[in-house]
Coordinates of C-alpha atoms and ligand atoms in Angstrom, one line a residue:
X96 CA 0.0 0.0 0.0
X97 CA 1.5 3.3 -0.7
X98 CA 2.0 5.8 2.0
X99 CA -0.7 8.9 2.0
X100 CA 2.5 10.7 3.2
X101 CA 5.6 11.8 1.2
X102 CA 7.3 13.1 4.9
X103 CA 7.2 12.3 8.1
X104 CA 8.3 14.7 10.7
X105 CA 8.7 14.0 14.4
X106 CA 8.3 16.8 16.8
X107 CA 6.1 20.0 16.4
X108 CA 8.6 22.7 17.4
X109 CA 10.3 25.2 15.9
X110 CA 12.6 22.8 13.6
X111 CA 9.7 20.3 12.8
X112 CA 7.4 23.1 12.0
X113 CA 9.7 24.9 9.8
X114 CA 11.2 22.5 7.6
X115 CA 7.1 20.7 7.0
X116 CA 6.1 24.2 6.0
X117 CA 8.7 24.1 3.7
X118 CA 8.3 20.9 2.4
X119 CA 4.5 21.9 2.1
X120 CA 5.2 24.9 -0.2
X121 CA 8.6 24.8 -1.8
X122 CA 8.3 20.9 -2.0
X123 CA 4.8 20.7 -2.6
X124 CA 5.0 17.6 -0.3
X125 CA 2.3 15.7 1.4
X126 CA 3.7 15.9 5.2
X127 CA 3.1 14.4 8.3
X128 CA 4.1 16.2 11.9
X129 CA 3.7 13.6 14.6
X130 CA 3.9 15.3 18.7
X131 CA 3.9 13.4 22.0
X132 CA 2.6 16.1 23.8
X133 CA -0.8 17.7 23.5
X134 CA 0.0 20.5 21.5
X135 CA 2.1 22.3 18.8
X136 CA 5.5 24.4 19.3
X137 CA 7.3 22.7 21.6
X138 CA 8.9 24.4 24.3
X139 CA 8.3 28.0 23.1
X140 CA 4.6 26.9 23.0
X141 CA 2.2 29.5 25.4
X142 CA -1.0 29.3 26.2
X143 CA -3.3 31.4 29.2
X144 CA -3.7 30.5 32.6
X145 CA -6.6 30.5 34.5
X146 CA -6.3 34.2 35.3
X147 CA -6.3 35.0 32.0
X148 CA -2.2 36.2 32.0
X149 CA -0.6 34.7 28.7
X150 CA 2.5 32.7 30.2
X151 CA 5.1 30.6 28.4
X152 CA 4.6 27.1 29.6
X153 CA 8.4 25.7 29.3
X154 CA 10.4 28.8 29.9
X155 CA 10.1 32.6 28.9
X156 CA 11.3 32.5 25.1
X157 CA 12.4 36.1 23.3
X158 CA 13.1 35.8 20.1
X159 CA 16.0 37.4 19.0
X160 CA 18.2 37.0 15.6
X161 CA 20.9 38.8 13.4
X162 CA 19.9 37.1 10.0
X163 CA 17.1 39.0 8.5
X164 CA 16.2 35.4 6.2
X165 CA 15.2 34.3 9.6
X166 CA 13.5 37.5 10.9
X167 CA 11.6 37.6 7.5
X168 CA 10.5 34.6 7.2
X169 CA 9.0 34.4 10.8
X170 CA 7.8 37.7 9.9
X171 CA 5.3 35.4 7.4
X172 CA 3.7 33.9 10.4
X173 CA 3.5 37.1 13.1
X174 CA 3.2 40.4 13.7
X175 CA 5.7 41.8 16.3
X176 CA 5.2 43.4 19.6
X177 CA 8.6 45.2 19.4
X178 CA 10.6 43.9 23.5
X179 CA 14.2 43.6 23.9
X180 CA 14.3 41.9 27.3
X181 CA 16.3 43.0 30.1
X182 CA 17.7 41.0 32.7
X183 CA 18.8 41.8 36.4
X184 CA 21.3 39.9 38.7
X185 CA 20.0 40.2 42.3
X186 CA 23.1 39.8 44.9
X187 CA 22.7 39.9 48.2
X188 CA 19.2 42.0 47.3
X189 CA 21.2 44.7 45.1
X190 CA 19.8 44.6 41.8
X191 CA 22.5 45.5 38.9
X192 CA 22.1 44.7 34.6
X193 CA 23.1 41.3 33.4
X194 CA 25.0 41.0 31.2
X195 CA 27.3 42.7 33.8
X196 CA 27.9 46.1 31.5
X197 CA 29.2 49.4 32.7
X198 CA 25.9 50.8 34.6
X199 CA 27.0 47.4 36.6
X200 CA 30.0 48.5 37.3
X201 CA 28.9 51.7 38.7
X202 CA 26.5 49.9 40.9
X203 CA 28.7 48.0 42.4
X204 CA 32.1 49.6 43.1
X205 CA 32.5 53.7 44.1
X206 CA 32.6 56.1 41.7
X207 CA 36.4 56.7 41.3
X208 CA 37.0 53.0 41.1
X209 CA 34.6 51.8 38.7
X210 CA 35.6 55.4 36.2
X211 CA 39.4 53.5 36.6
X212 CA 38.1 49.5 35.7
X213 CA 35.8 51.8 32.5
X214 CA 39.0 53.3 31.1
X215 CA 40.7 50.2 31.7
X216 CA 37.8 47.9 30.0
X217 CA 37.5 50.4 27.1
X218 CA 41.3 50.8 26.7
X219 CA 42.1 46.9 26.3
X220 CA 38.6 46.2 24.9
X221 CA 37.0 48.8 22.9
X222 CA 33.4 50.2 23.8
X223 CA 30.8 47.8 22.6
X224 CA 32.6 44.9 23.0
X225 CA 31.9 41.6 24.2
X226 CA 33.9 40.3 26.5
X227 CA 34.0 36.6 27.7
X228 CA 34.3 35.6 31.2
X229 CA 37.5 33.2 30.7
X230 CA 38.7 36.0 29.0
X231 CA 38.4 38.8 31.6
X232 CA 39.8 36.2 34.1
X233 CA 43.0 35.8 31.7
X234 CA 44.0 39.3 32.3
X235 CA 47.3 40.2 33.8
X236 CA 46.1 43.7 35.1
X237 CA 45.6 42.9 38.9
X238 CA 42.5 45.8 39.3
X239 CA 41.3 44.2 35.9
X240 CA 41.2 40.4 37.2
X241 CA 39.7 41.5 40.9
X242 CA 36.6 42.6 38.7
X243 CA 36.8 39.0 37.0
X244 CA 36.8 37.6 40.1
X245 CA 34.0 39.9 41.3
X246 CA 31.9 38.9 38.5
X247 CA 33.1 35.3 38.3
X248 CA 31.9 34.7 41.8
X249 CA 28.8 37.2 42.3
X250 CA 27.3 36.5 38.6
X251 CA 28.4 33.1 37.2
X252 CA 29.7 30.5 39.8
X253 CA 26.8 30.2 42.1
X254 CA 23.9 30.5 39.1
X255 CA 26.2 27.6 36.6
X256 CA 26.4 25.3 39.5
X257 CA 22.3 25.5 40.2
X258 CA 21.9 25.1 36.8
X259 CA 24.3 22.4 35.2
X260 CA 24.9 21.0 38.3
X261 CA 28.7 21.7 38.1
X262 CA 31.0 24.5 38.0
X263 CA 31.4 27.1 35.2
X264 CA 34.8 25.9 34.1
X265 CA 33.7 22.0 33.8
X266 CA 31.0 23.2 31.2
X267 CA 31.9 24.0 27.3
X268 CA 33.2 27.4 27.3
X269 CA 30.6 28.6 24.4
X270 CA 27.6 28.3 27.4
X271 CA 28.7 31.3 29.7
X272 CA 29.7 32.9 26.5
X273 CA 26.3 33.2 26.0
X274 CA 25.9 36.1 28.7
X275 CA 29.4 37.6 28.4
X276 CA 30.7 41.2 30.2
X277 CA 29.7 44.2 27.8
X278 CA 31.7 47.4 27.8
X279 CA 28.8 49.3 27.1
X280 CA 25.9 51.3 28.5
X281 CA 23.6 48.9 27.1
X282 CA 21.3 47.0 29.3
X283 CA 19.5 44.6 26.8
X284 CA 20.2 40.9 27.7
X285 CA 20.7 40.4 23.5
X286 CA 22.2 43.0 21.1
X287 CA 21.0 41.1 18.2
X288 CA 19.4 43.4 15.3
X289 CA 15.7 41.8 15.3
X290 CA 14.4 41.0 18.5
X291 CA 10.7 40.6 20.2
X292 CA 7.7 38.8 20.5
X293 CA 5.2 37.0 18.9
X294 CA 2.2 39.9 18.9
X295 CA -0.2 37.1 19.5
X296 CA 1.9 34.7 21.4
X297 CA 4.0 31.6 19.8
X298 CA 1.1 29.2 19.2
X299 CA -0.4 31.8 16.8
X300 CA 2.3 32.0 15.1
X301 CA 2.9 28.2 15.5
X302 CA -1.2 27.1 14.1
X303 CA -0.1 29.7 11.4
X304 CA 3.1 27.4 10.5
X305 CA 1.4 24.4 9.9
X306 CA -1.8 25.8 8.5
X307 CA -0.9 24.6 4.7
X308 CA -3.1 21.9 2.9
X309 CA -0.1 20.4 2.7
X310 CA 0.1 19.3 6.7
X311 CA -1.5 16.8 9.1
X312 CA -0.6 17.4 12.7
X313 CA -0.8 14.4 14.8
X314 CA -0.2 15.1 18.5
X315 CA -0.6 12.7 21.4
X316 CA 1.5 10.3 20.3
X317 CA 5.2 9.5 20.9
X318 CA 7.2 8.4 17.4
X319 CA 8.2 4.9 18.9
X320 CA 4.7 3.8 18.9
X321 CA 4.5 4.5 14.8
X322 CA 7.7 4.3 13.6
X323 CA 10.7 1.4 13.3
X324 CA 14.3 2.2 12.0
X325 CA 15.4 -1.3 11.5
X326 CA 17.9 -3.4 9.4
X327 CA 15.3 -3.3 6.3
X328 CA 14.4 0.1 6.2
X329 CA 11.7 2.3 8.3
X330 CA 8.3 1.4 9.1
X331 CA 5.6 3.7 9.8
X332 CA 2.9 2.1 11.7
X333 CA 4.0 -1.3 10.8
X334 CA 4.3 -0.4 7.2
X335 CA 7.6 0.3 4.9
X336 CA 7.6 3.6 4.4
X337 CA 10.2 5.0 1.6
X338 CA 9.1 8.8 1.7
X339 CA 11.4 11.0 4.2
X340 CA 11.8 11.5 7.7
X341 CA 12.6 14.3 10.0
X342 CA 13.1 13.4 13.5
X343 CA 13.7 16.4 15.7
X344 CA 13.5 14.5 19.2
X345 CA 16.2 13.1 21.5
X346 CA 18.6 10.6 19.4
X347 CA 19.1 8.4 22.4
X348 CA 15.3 7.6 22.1
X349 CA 15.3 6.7 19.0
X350 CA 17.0 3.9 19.7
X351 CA 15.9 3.1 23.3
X352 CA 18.5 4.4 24.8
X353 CA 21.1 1.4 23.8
X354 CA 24.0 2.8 24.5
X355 CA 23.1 5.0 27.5
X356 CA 21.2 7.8 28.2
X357 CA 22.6 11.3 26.5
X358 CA 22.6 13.4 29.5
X359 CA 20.5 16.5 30.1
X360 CA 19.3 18.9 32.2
X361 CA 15.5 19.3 33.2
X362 CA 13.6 22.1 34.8
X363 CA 10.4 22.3 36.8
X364 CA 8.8 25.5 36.3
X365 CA 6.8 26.6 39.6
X366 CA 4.1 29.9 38.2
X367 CA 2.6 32.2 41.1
X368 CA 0.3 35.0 40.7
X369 CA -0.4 38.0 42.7
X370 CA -2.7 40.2 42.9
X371 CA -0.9 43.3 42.0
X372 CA 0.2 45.0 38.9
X373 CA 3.4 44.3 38.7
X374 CA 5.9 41.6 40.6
X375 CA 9.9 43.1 39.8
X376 CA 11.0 45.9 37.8
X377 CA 12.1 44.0 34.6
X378 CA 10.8 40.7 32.2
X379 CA 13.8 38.0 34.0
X380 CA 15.9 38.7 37.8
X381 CA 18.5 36.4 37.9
X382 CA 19.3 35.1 41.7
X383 CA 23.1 34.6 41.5
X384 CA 24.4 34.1 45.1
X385 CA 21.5 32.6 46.5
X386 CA 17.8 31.1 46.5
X387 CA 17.3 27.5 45.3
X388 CA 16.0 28.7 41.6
X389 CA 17.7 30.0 39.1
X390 CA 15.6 32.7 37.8
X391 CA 12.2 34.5 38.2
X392 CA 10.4 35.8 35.1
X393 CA 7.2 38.3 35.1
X394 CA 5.2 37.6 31.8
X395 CA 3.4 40.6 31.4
X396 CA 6.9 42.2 31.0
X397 CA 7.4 40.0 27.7
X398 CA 3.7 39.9 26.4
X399 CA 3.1 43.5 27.5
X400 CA -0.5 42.3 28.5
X401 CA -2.5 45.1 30.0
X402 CA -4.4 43.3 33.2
X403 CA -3.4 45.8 36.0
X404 CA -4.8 43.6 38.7
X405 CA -2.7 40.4 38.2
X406 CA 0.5 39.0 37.5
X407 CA 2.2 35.9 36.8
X408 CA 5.9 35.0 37.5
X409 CA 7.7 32.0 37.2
X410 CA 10.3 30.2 39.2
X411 CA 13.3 27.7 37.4
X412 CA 14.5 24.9 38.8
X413 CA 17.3 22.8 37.3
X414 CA 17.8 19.9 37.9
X415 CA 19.6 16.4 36.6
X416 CA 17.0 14.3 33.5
X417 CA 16.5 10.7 34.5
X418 CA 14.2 9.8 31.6
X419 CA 11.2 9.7 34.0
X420 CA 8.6 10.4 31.1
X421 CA 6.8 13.2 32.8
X422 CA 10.2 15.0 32.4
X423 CA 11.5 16.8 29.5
X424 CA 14.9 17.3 28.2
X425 CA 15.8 20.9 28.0
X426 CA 19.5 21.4 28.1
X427 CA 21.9 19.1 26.5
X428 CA 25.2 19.0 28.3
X429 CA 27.6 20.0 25.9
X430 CA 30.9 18.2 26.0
X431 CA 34.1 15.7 25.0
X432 CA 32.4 12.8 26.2
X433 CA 28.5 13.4 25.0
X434 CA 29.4 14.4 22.0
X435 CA 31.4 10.6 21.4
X436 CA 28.1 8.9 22.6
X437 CA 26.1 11.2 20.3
X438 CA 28.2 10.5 17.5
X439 CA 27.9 6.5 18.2
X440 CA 23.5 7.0 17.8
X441 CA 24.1 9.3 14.9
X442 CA 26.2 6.4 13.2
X443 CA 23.0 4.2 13.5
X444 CA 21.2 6.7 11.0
X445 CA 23.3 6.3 8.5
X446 CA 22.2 3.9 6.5
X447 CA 18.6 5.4 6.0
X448 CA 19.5 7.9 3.0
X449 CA 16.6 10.0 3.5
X450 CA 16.3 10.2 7.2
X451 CA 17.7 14.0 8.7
X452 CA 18.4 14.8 12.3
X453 CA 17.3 18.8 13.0
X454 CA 17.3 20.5 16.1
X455 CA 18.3 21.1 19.7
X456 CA 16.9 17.4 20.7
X457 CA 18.5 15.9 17.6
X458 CA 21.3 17.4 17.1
X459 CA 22.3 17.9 21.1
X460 CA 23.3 21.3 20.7
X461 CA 22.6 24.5 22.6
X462 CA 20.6 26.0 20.0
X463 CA 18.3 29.5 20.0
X464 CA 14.7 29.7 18.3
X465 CA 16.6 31.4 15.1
X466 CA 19.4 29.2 15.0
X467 CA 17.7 26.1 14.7
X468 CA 14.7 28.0 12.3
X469 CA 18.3 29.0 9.8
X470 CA 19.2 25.1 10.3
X471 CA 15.5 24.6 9.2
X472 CA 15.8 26.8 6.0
X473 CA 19.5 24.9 4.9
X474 CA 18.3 21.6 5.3
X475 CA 15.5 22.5 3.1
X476 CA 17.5 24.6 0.7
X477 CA 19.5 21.5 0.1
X478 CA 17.2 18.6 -0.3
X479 CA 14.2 20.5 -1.0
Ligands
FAD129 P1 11.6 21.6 20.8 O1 11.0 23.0 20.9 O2 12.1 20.9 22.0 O3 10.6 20.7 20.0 C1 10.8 19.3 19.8 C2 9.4 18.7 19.8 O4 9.6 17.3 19.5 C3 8.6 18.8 21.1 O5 7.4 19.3 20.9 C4 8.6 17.3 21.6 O6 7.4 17.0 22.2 C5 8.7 16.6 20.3 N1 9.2 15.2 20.4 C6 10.4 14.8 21.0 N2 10.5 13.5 20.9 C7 9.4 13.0 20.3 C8 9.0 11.7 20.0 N3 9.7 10.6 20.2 N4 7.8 11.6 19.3 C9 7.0 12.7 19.1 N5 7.4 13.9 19.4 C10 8.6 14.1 20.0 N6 15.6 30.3 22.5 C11 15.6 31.6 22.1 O7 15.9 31.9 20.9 N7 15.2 32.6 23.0 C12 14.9 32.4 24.3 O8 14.6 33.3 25.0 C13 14.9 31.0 24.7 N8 14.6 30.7 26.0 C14 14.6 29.4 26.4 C15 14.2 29.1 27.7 C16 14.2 27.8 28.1 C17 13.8 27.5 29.5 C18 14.5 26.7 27.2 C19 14.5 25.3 27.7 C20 14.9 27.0 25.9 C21 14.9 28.4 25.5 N9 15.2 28.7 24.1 C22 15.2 30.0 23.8 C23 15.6 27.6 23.2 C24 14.4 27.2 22.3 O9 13.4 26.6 23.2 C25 14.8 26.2 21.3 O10 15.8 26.7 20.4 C26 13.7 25.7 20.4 O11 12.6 25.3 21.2 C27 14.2 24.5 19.7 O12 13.2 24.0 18.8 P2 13.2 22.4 18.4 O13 12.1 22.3 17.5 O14 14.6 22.0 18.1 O15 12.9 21.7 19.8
UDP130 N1 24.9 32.5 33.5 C1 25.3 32.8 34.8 N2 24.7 33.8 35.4 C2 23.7 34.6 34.9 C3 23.3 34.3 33.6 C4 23.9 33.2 32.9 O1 26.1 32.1 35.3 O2 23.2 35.5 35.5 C5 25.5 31.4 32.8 C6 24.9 30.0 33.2 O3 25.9 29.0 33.1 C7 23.9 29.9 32.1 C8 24.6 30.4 30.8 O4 25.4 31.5 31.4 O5 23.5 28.5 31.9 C9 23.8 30.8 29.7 O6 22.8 31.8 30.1 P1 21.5 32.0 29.3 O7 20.8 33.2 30.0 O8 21.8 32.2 27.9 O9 20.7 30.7 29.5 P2 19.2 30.2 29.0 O10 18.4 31.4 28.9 O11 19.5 29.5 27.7 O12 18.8 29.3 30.1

C-alpha cells in the first residue's frame, strides 16, 4: 500500500514546524508532523492561565536573531510586539544589569574605582565589545582580574552550579559565552538586530506554520509507537515507508536508549500569581548568590499584556534528567564525552539515506529559536 504521506516529521517545534512548511510549499510535499505532547511548538509553546495572563509554559522565550532570512520569514507567520528583554542579577538583594555592563560596574564599586576599571575595559577592549568571562579572568592587570573575580563569583559560579549542576569551568566554554561582560551602557540581555515577541503569542504564530493543505498534525502520540528504523528500512505504523523522515526529538530515544542515556538537564517551572500590577521591575531577575532557583520571570513584562490587577511570574529549577517520562529534556550537556556517545547513535542513521536529524533534541546542541529555524531553512534549501 503506498503511503498517504511523502514526509514524516517527528516533533512539532520550531525545527519540525519549519522544515514541513517548507516541504508543504517549496516541495509541494504531502507531510506528516507527529507530537507526543498535546499541543504544537514545543517548548516556546504559550498558552493562558486561569487568570487570563498569557505565560510561556516551558520557559520565557524572546526571540531574538541577526539574519534577517530568519526575521523575514517568521515575519510570514506574526506580527511583532517590538521587547528587547532586560535581565537583572540580584546579589545579596542589590539589583545591577546582566550582562554585567558598565551601569553594573557603577552599581557595584565607588565612583572613582569603577571610572578607573571603565578606562581600563574600554582601553584593552573597545566600547561595545563583548567580552568573555574566561577572557576577563585571563588578564594580567591585577584591578582588571579583581573585577573578573567579582563577576566570576557574584554572577556566574553560584547561578552555573544551580543550573548544570557543576561549575562554570567543567561546562563548554561557548555556554557562559552566551551572557558575556559588555563594555557598554547597554542594558538589553541580547544586542542582536531583530528581537521581540510573537504579537499574538508563539502558538499563533505556530497554528499559522502548519496551517498549509499540505500538513497533518498528529499530536498525542510518541514516534516509537508509529515508527521502526530497522535493518530493512523504516516502518511507519508497521508499514515500509520510503518517503522521508525528519526526527527532531532526543537521538538516544530513537533507539531506546542502547548505549546509554545522552545526559540533560530538566527544569520544573513553579508559576505564582499576585494580585498586584506588577511583581519586579524588569521581564527575568536572575538570583546569582543565592535562593534554590535560578531565575524569576514576570510575563506581562514580555507579552506586554494590560491586566493591572494580576501578575504571573515563574520560578526555574534545574535539575539532573532521569528519563522519567513526565520530564522533558531541555539542556543538552555539551561536552568531549556526550558528543562521542552522540556520534555512536548518529552512526546508527546512517544507512537510512533519507532520514535527517534537526534540532536542539537531535542534534544535542545548545541551539536559540533562530538558529535552529536557519538550520530549518539549509536543510530545506539543500534537499528541497
Ligand atoms: P523543541 O521545541 O524541543 O521541539 C521538539 C518537539 O519534538 C517537542 O514538541 C517534543 O514534544 C517533540 N518530540 C520529541 N520527541 C518526540 C517523539 N519521540 N515523538 C513525538 N514527538 C517528539 N531560544 C531563544 O531563541 N530565545 C529564548 O529566550 C529562549 N529561551 C529558552 C528558555 C528555556 C527554559 C529553554 C529550555 C529554551 C529556550 N530557548 C530559547 C531555546 C528554544 O526553546 C529552542 O531553540 C527551540 O525550542 C528548539 O526547537 P526544536 O524544534 O529543536 O525543539
Ligand atoms: N549564566 C550565569 N549567570 C547569569 C546568567 C547566565 O552564570 O546571571 C551562565 C549560566 O551558566 C547559564 C549560561 O550563562 O546557563 C547561559 O545563560 P542564558 O541566559 O543564555 O541561559 P538560558 O536562557 O538559555 O537558560
Amino acid at each position: 500500500m503506498k503511503n498517504e504521506f511523502d514526509c514524516l516529521v517527528i516533533g512539532c517545534g520550531f525545527a519540525g514546524a519549519v522544515i514541513a512548511r517548507e516541504h508543504a510549499e517549496r516541495g509541494d510535499k504531502k507531510v506528516l508532523i507527529i507530537d507526543k505532547r498535546s499541543h504544537i511548538g514545543g517548548n516556546a509553546y504559550d498558552s493562558f492561565n486561569d487568570d487570563g495572563i498569557l505565560i510561556h509554559n516551558y520557559g520565557p522565550h524572546i526571540f531574538h536573531t541577526q539574519s534577517s532570512r530568519v526575521f523575514d520569514y517568521i515575519s510570514r507567520f506574526t506580527k511583532w510586539r517590538d521587547y528587547s528583554h532586560e535581565v537583572l542579577a540580584d546579589i545579596h538583594g542589590k539589583l545591577i544589569p546582566v550582562p554585567f555592563n558598565l551601569n553594573s560596574l557603577y552599581l557595584v564599586f565607588e565612583h572613582s574605582k569603577a571610572k578607573r576599571l571603565e578606562e581600563k575595559l574600554i582601553s584593552v577592549y573597545g566600547m561595545e565589545k563583548r567580552v568573555t568571562i574566561s577572557e576577563l579572568r585571563g588578564q594580567t592587570d591585577n584591578e582588571l582580574l579583581e573585577l573578573a573575580d567579582f563577576i566570576y563569583r557574584n554572577i556566574f559560579l553560584y547561578y552555573t552550579q544551580k543550573q548544570w549542576g557543576i561549575a562554570p569551568e567543567k561546562i563548554d566554554p561557548s555556554v557562559t559565552a552566551r551572557v558575556p561582560i559588555l563594555v557598554s551602557y547597554d542594558n538589553r540581555y541580547f544586542q542582536d538586530k531583530y528581537q521581540g515577541i510573537p504579537l499574538d503569542g508563539y502558538t499563533c504564530l505556530f497554528k499559522n506554520l502548519v496551517d498549509h493543505p499540505n500538513i497533518s498534525v498528529q499530536l498525542n502520540t510518541d514516534s516509537a509507537s508509529v515508527l521502526k528504523l530497522t535493518g530493512n528500512g523504516i516502518l511507519f505504523n508497521g508499514s515500509p515507508f520510503s518517503g522521508r523522515v525528519i526526527y527532531t526529538g532526543a537521538l538516544d530515544e530513537l533507539f531506546d536508549c542502547r548505549f546509554g542515556r545522552l545526559p540533560y538537564r530538566t527544569l520544573d517551572f513553579l508559576f505564582e500569581t499576585y494580585e498586584k500590577t506588577r511583581y519586579q521591575s524588569k521581564g527575568t531577575v536572575n538570583y546569582t548568590v543565592d535562593r534554590p532557583y535560578t531565575r524569576i520571570t514576570e510575563f506581562k513584562h514580555l507579552t506586554g499584556q494590560n491586566i493591572p490587577e494580576k501578575t504571573t511570574i515563574m520560578k526555574e529549577y534545574s535539575r539532573e534528567y532521569t528519563g522519567d517520562g513526565k520530564e522533558i529534556p531541555y539542556y543538552a550537556i555539551m561536552n568531549s564525552e556526550n558528543s562521542v556517545l552522540y556520534e555512536k547513535y548518529k552512526q546508527l542513521t546512517e544507512v537510512f539515506n533519507d532520514f535527517y536529524l534537526l534540532g536542539r533534541l537531535a542534534e544535542y546542541k545548545y541551539y536559540n529559536m533562530d538558529i535552529i529555524v536557519e538550520k530549518a531553512l539549509q536543510l530545506a534549501d539543500s534537499v528541497i
